[in-house]
Amino acid sequence: MKRMNDPVYPRRDILLLMPFLVGFAMFYVLPLFISPYYALIRSAFNAQFAGLDNFKTIMNNPFYRLAYGNTFRFTVVAAPLSVLLAVLLGFALRKSAMPSVWMAAFVLPILLPTASVCAVMRQVFSSGFLFTFAPFSREQYWVERLSLYAFYLWKYTGMSLLIFYGALSNFPRDILEAAALDNAGALRCAVQVVLPCLTPQTIFMLTYACANSFQIFREAYLLYGSYPNDSVYQLQHYMNNHFLKLNYQYVTSGGILFTVPVVMLVALGLLMTRRQEAELA
């Protein structure tokens, strides 16, 4: 019988990983390194050096600024709201008699095909039934924006809930018992004891929710098409439309301008997570 430290096993693992590594290199790593090249030339058919002209062009484009602002606004609002909803549901499921059943119900939307769900959601939101008794205007501007927020919360909150509930289930009971001996109520215990200890998991949930907010383009595209209302015109709409026109210089320039703050946000989240883990340790 071969031992686990046999040198044959690492070589076999590498061979099994080769299809994934080749695909990852071709469709992720290689385009990432090629993007700056297209961002610095006139077009895909004119390799003349353009400097920063492409960046200036898209920064002066009102549609790019609209898409950038909508994407940023959606992430700032939807991601924290998703984390807050996941935290509240996590505490509620802890008191539930059948947490696994409710957990499956919240995680199920992630597994459903986006196209089939959008067909149903289009009928629901286009009828305006959900907004009949709303205290705000039923203008199309607000209906489309709120429908996208509702879609995001319904589909992507389940995974954050799964992460938080897992961390909450493994929370040390002796800490809760010590807080109970100090006459700490359920609300005070949750806010001042549990949440501070679960700060690394919460930061990870927020980072994950931000990443999911960039994927809402699929739903927005299937619900409202390539040129939707200004309220739901996302950055991916702008980039996809220019990609179809073969304007690769604008696609890559816009992607780079958006990638820089995203990378900074992820780096900040990882730094805060490590600091919290070091303090808790």
Short mmCIF file of C-alpha atoms in Angstrom, two decimals:
data_model
loop_
_atom_site.label_atom_id
_atom_site.label_comp_id
_atom_site.label_asym_id
_atom_site.label_seq_id
_atom_site.Cartn_x
_atom_site.Cartn_y
_atom_site.Cartn_z
CA MET A 1 0.00 0.00 0.00
CA LYS A 2 1.41 3.40 -0.97
CA ARG A 3 1.93 5.97 1.71
CA MET A 4 0.35 9.41 1.51
CA ASN A 5 3.81 11.02 1.37
CA ASP A 6 4.67 9.03 -1.75
CA PRO A 7 5.92 11.48 -4.47
CA VAL A 8 3.47 9.90 -6.93
CA TYR A 9 0.51 11.59 -5.23
CA PRO A 10 1.63 15.24 -5.72
CA ARG A 11 2.29 14.56 -9.41
CA ARG A 12 -1.12 12.95 -9.78
CA ASP A 13 -2.79 15.91 -8.06
CA ILE A 14 -1.10 18.32 -10.46
CA LEU A 15 -2.32 16.32 -13.45
CA LEU A 16 -5.87 16.41 -12.12
CA LEU A 17 -5.62 20.16 -11.64
CA MET A 18 -4.19 20.81 -15.09
CA PRO A 19 -7.57 21.28 -16.91
CA PHE A 20 -8.63 23.85 -14.32
CA LEU A 21 -5.26 25.64 -14.36
CA VAL A 22 -5.21 25.83 -18.16
CA GLY A 23 -8.76 27.17 -18.31
CA PHE A 24 -8.08 29.66 -15.50
CA ALA A 25 -4.95 30.90 -17.24
CA MET A 26 -6.66 31.26 -20.63
CA PHE A 27 -9.88 32.94 -19.52
CA TYR A 28 -8.77 34.91 -16.44
CA VAL A 29 -5.01 35.42 -16.15
CA LEU A 30 -4.23 36.04 -19.82
CA PRO A 31 -7.06 38.59 -20.38
CA LEU A 32 -6.00 40.34 -17.18
CA PHE A 33 -2.52 40.96 -18.56
CA ILE A 34 -3.74 41.81 -22.06
CA SER A 35 -6.26 44.41 -20.86
CA PRO A 36 -3.71 47.21 -20.24
CA TYR A 37 -2.48 46.80 -23.81
CA TYR A 38 -5.93 47.43 -25.31
CA ALA A 39 -6.51 50.30 -22.88
CA LEU A 40 -3.42 52.13 -24.19
CA ILE A 41 -4.03 51.82 -27.97
CA ARG A 42 -6.48 53.58 -30.27
CA SER A 43 -8.61 50.54 -31.03
CA ALA A 44 -8.42 46.82 -31.70
CA PHE A 45 -7.73 47.67 -35.37
CA ASN A 46 -5.29 50.53 -34.74
CA ALA A 47 -2.33 49.70 -32.50
CA GLN A 48 -1.18 53.32 -32.30
CA PHE A 49 -0.25 54.32 -28.76
CA ALA A 50 -3.04 56.44 -27.26
CA GLY A 51 -1.69 57.09 -23.78
CA LEU A 52 -4.48 58.03 -21.39
CA ASP A 53 -6.88 59.23 -24.11
CA ASN A 54 -9.19 56.22 -23.71
CA PHE A 55 -9.46 56.84 -19.97
CA LYS A 56 -10.24 60.52 -20.56
CA THR A 57 -12.86 59.60 -23.15
CA ILE A 58 -14.83 57.27 -20.92
CA MET A 59 -14.51 59.60 -17.93
CA ASN A 60 -16.15 62.32 -20.02
CA ASN A 61 -18.84 59.92 -21.24
CA PRO A 62 -22.12 60.60 -19.38
CA PHE A 63 -23.28 57.01 -19.83
CA TYR A 64 -20.14 55.66 -18.19
CA ARG A 65 -20.52 58.05 -15.26
CA LEU A 66 -24.18 57.04 -14.97
CA ALA A 67 -23.30 53.34 -15.02
CA TYR A 68 -20.42 53.81 -12.58
CA GLY A 69 -22.61 55.76 -10.16
CA ASN A 70 -25.47 53.25 -10.36
CA THR A 71 -23.14 50.31 -9.76
CA PHE A 72 -21.42 52.03 -6.85
CA ARG A 73 -24.74 53.11 -5.34
CA PHE A 74 -26.21 49.65 -5.69
CA THR A 75 -23.21 48.02 -3.99
CA VAL A 76 -23.14 50.53 -1.13
CA VAL A 77 -26.84 50.02 -0.39
CA ALA A 78 -27.49 46.38 -1.28
CA ALA A 79 -24.38 44.73 0.20
CA PRO A 80 -24.73 46.08 3.78
CA LEU A 81 -28.48 45.50 3.63
CA SER A 82 -27.89 41.87 2.64
CA VAL A 83 -25.43 41.37 5.52
CA LEU A 84 -27.83 43.00 7.99
CA LEU A 85 -30.68 40.79 6.81
CA ALA A 86 -28.44 37.69 7.07
CA VAL A 87 -27.46 38.61 10.65
CA LEU A 88 -31.07 39.13 11.73
CA LEU A 89 -32.18 35.89 10.09
CA GLY A 90 -29.22 34.06 11.66
CA PHE A 91 -30.27 35.05 15.16
CA ALA A 92 -33.88 34.20 14.35
CA LEU A 93 -33.00 30.75 12.99
CA ARG A 94 -31.03 30.03 16.13
CA LYS A 95 -34.29 30.05 18.06
CA SER A 96 -36.16 28.09 15.39
CA ALA A 97 -37.24 24.49 15.91
CA MET A 98 -36.33 23.50 12.33
CA PRO A 99 -33.35 25.63 11.31
CA SER A 100 -32.22 23.27 8.54
CA VAL A 101 -35.58 23.55 6.76
CA TRP A 102 -35.56 27.33 6.84
CA MET A 103 -31.91 27.41 5.84
CA ALA A 104 -32.64 25.29 2.77
CA ALA A 105 -35.47 27.67 1.83
CA PHE A 106 -33.14 30.69 1.96
CA VAL A 107 -30.26 28.98 0.12
CA LEU A 108 -32.48 27.49 -2.61
CA PRO A 109 -32.69 30.72 -4.71
CA ILE A 110 -28.94 30.46 -5.40
CA LEU A 111 -29.46 27.12 -7.11
CA LEU A 112 -32.36 28.21 -9.30
CA PRO A 113 -31.62 29.10 -12.96
CA THR A 114 -31.46 32.85 -13.40
CA ALA A 115 -33.35 32.86 -16.70
CA SER A 116 -36.37 30.97 -15.36
CA VAL A 117 -36.56 33.12 -12.24
CA CYS A 118 -36.34 36.32 -14.27
CA ALA A 119 -39.30 35.20 -16.38
CA VAL A 120 -41.44 34.99 -13.24
CA MET A 121 -40.05 38.18 -11.69
CA ARG A 122 -40.70 40.11 -14.89
CA GLN A 123 -44.38 39.26 -14.67
CA VAL A 124 -44.55 40.12 -10.97
CA PHE A 125 -42.86 43.50 -11.21
CA SER A 126 -44.33 44.53 -14.54
CA SER A 127 -47.84 44.16 -13.15
CA GLY A 128 -47.06 46.61 -10.36
CA PHE A 129 -49.00 44.52 -7.85
CA LEU A 130 -46.25 44.65 -5.23
CA PHE A 131 -46.20 48.45 -5.34
CA THR A 132 -49.92 49.11 -5.31
CA PHE A 133 -50.01 50.07 -1.64
CA ALA A 134 -46.46 51.49 -1.48
CA PRO A 135 -46.06 54.93 0.15
CA PHE A 136 -43.93 56.18 -2.77
CA SER A 137 -44.53 56.96 -6.40
CA ARG A 138 -45.15 54.04 -8.71
CA GLU A 139 -43.10 55.57 -11.49
CA GLN A 140 -41.16 53.15 -13.65
CA TYR A 141 -37.92 54.65 -12.35
CA TRP A 142 -38.56 53.45 -8.81
CA VAL A 143 -40.23 50.19 -9.77
CA GLU A 144 -37.22 48.98 -11.75
CA ARG A 145 -34.69 50.07 -9.13
CA LEU A 146 -36.57 48.49 -6.21
CA SER A 147 -37.21 45.32 -8.18
CA LEU A 148 -33.46 44.92 -8.70
CA TYR A 149 -32.79 45.42 -4.99
CA ALA A 150 -35.49 42.92 -4.11
CA PHE A 151 -34.10 40.41 -6.58
CA TYR A 152 -30.60 40.75 -5.13
CA LEU A 153 -31.72 40.33 -1.52
CA TRP A 154 -33.89 37.35 -2.38
CA LYS A 155 -31.19 35.51 -4.32
CA TYR A 156 -27.89 36.31 -2.59
CA THR A 157 -28.74 36.75 1.10
CA GLY A 158 -28.94 32.98 1.59
CA MET A 159 -25.20 32.38 1.22
CA SER A 160 -24.35 35.14 3.71
CA LEU A 161 -26.91 33.63 6.05
CA LEU A 162 -25.26 30.24 5.69
CA ILE A 163 -21.85 31.70 6.59
CA PHE A 164 -23.15 33.64 9.59
CA TYR A 165 -25.30 30.80 10.90
CA GLY A 166 -22.33 28.43 10.71
CA ALA A 167 -20.20 30.84 12.72
CA LEU A 168 -23.05 31.42 15.17
CA SER A 169 -23.58 27.68 15.69
CA ASN A 170 -19.90 27.23 16.60
CA PHE A 171 -19.85 30.19 18.99
CA PRO A 172 -18.47 29.15 22.42
CA ARG A 173 -21.28 28.59 24.90
CA ASP A 174 -19.12 29.49 27.90
CA ILE A 175 -18.93 33.10 26.68
CA LEU A 176 -22.72 33.27 26.43
CA GLU A 177 -23.10 31.74 29.88
CA ALA A 178 -20.66 34.24 31.35
CA ALA A 179 -22.62 37.08 29.77
CA ALA A 180 -25.86 35.65 31.18
CA LEU A 181 -24.33 35.59 34.67
CA ASP A 182 -23.67 39.32 34.28
CA ASN A 183 -27.42 39.85 33.65
CA ALA A 184 -26.93 40.56 29.95
CA GLY A 185 -30.17 40.23 28.01
CA ALA A 186 -30.52 38.56 24.63
CA LEU A 187 -30.23 41.84 22.68
CA ARG A 188 -27.28 43.12 24.68
CA CYS A 189 -25.54 39.76 24.43
CA ALA A 190 -26.01 39.69 20.66
CA VAL A 191 -24.81 43.26 20.08
CA GLN A 192 -22.01 43.54 22.63
CA VAL A 193 -20.76 39.94 22.83
CA VAL A 194 -21.58 37.85 19.78
CA LEU A 195 -21.22 40.38 16.95
CA PRO A 196 -17.83 41.76 18.09
CA CYS A 197 -16.46 38.22 18.26
CA LEU A 198 -17.83 37.44 14.79
CA THR A 199 -16.40 40.58 13.18
CA PRO A 200 -14.04 38.64 10.84
CA GLN A 201 -16.95 36.56 9.53
CA THR A 202 -19.06 39.71 9.13
CA ILE A 203 -16.33 41.45 7.12
CA PHE A 204 -16.00 38.38 4.91
CA MET A 205 -19.78 38.36 4.40
CA LEU A 206 -19.67 42.04 3.40
CA THR A 207 -16.86 41.39 0.91
CA TYR A 208 -18.76 38.43 -0.52
CA ALA A 209 -21.95 40.50 -0.76
CA CYS A 210 -20.08 43.23 -2.66
CA ALA A 211 -18.78 40.63 -5.11
CA ASN A 212 -22.31 39.32 -5.62
CA SER A 213 -23.62 42.83 -6.26
CA PHE A 214 -21.49 42.97 -9.41
CA GLN A 215 -23.26 39.86 -10.72
CA ILE A 216 -26.69 41.46 -10.66
CA PHE A 217 -26.08 42.49 -14.30
CA ARG A 218 -27.45 39.13 -15.47
CA GLU A 219 -30.76 39.81 -13.77
CA ALA A 220 -30.87 43.42 -14.94
CA TYR A 221 -30.10 42.34 -18.51
CA LEU A 222 -32.74 39.59 -18.56
CA LEU A 223 -35.36 41.81 -16.94
CA TYR A 224 -34.81 45.09 -18.80
CA GLY A 225 -32.53 44.38 -21.79
CA SER A 226 -29.32 45.98 -23.02
CA TYR A 227 -30.56 49.56 -22.68
CA PRO A 228 -32.67 49.71 -19.51
CA ASN A 229 -33.97 52.67 -17.58
CA ASP A 230 -31.32 55.03 -16.21
CA SER A 231 -32.06 53.82 -12.68
CA VAL A 232 -30.78 50.28 -13.37
CA TYR A 233 -28.16 51.00 -16.05
CA GLN A 234 -25.16 49.15 -14.60
CA LEU A 235 -21.49 49.31 -15.51
CA GLN A 236 -21.74 45.87 -17.10
CA HIS A 237 -24.37 47.25 -19.49
CA TYR A 238 -21.93 49.88 -20.67
CA MET A 239 -19.07 47.41 -21.07
CA ASN A 240 -21.21 44.76 -22.74
CA ASN A 241 -22.60 47.22 -25.27
CA HIS A 242 -19.13 48.45 -26.20
CA PHE A 243 -17.87 44.88 -26.37
CA LEU A 244 -20.51 44.08 -28.97
CA LYS A 245 -19.30 47.13 -30.93
CA LEU A 246 -15.68 45.84 -30.71
CA ASN A 247 -14.63 48.92 -28.73
CA TYR A 248 -12.17 46.93 -26.67
CA GLN A 249 -10.22 50.05 -25.72
CA TYR A 250 -13.23 51.42 -23.84
CA VAL A 251 -14.13 48.07 -22.30
CA THR A 252 -10.66 47.55 -20.87
CA SER A 253 -10.27 51.16 -19.77
CA GLY A 254 -13.60 51.10 -17.96
CA GLY A 255 -12.75 47.74 -16.39
CA ILE A 256 -9.41 49.02 -15.09
CA LEU A 257 -10.98 52.13 -13.58
CA PHE A 258 -13.51 49.96 -11.80
CA THR A 259 -11.04 47.24 -10.77
CA VAL A 260 -8.78 49.60 -8.81
CA PRO A 261 -11.37 50.56 -6.12
CA VAL A 262 -12.63 46.97 -5.96
CA VAL A 263 -9.13 45.65 -5.28
CA MET A 264 -8.62 48.35 -2.66
CA LEU A 265 -11.92 47.40 -1.03
CA VAL A 266 -11.02 43.70 -0.91
CA ALA A 267 -7.54 44.48 0.44
CA LEU A 268 -9.06 46.69 3.14
CA GLY A 269 -11.49 43.93 4.10
CA LEU A 270 -8.70 41.35 4.36
CA LEU A 271 -6.59 43.75 6.43
CA MET A 272 -9.45 44.43 8.84
CA THR A 273 -10.18 40.70 9.10
CA ARG A 274 -6.58 39.89 10.01
CA ARG A 275 -6.48 42.66 12.59
CA GLN A 276 -9.68 41.44 14.21
CA GLU A 277 -8.45 37.86 14.24
CA ALA A 278 -5.18 38.98 15.84
CA GLU A 279 -7.05 40.96 18.52
CA LEU A 280 -9.40 38.08 19.28
CA ALA A 281 -6.49 35.67 19.46
#
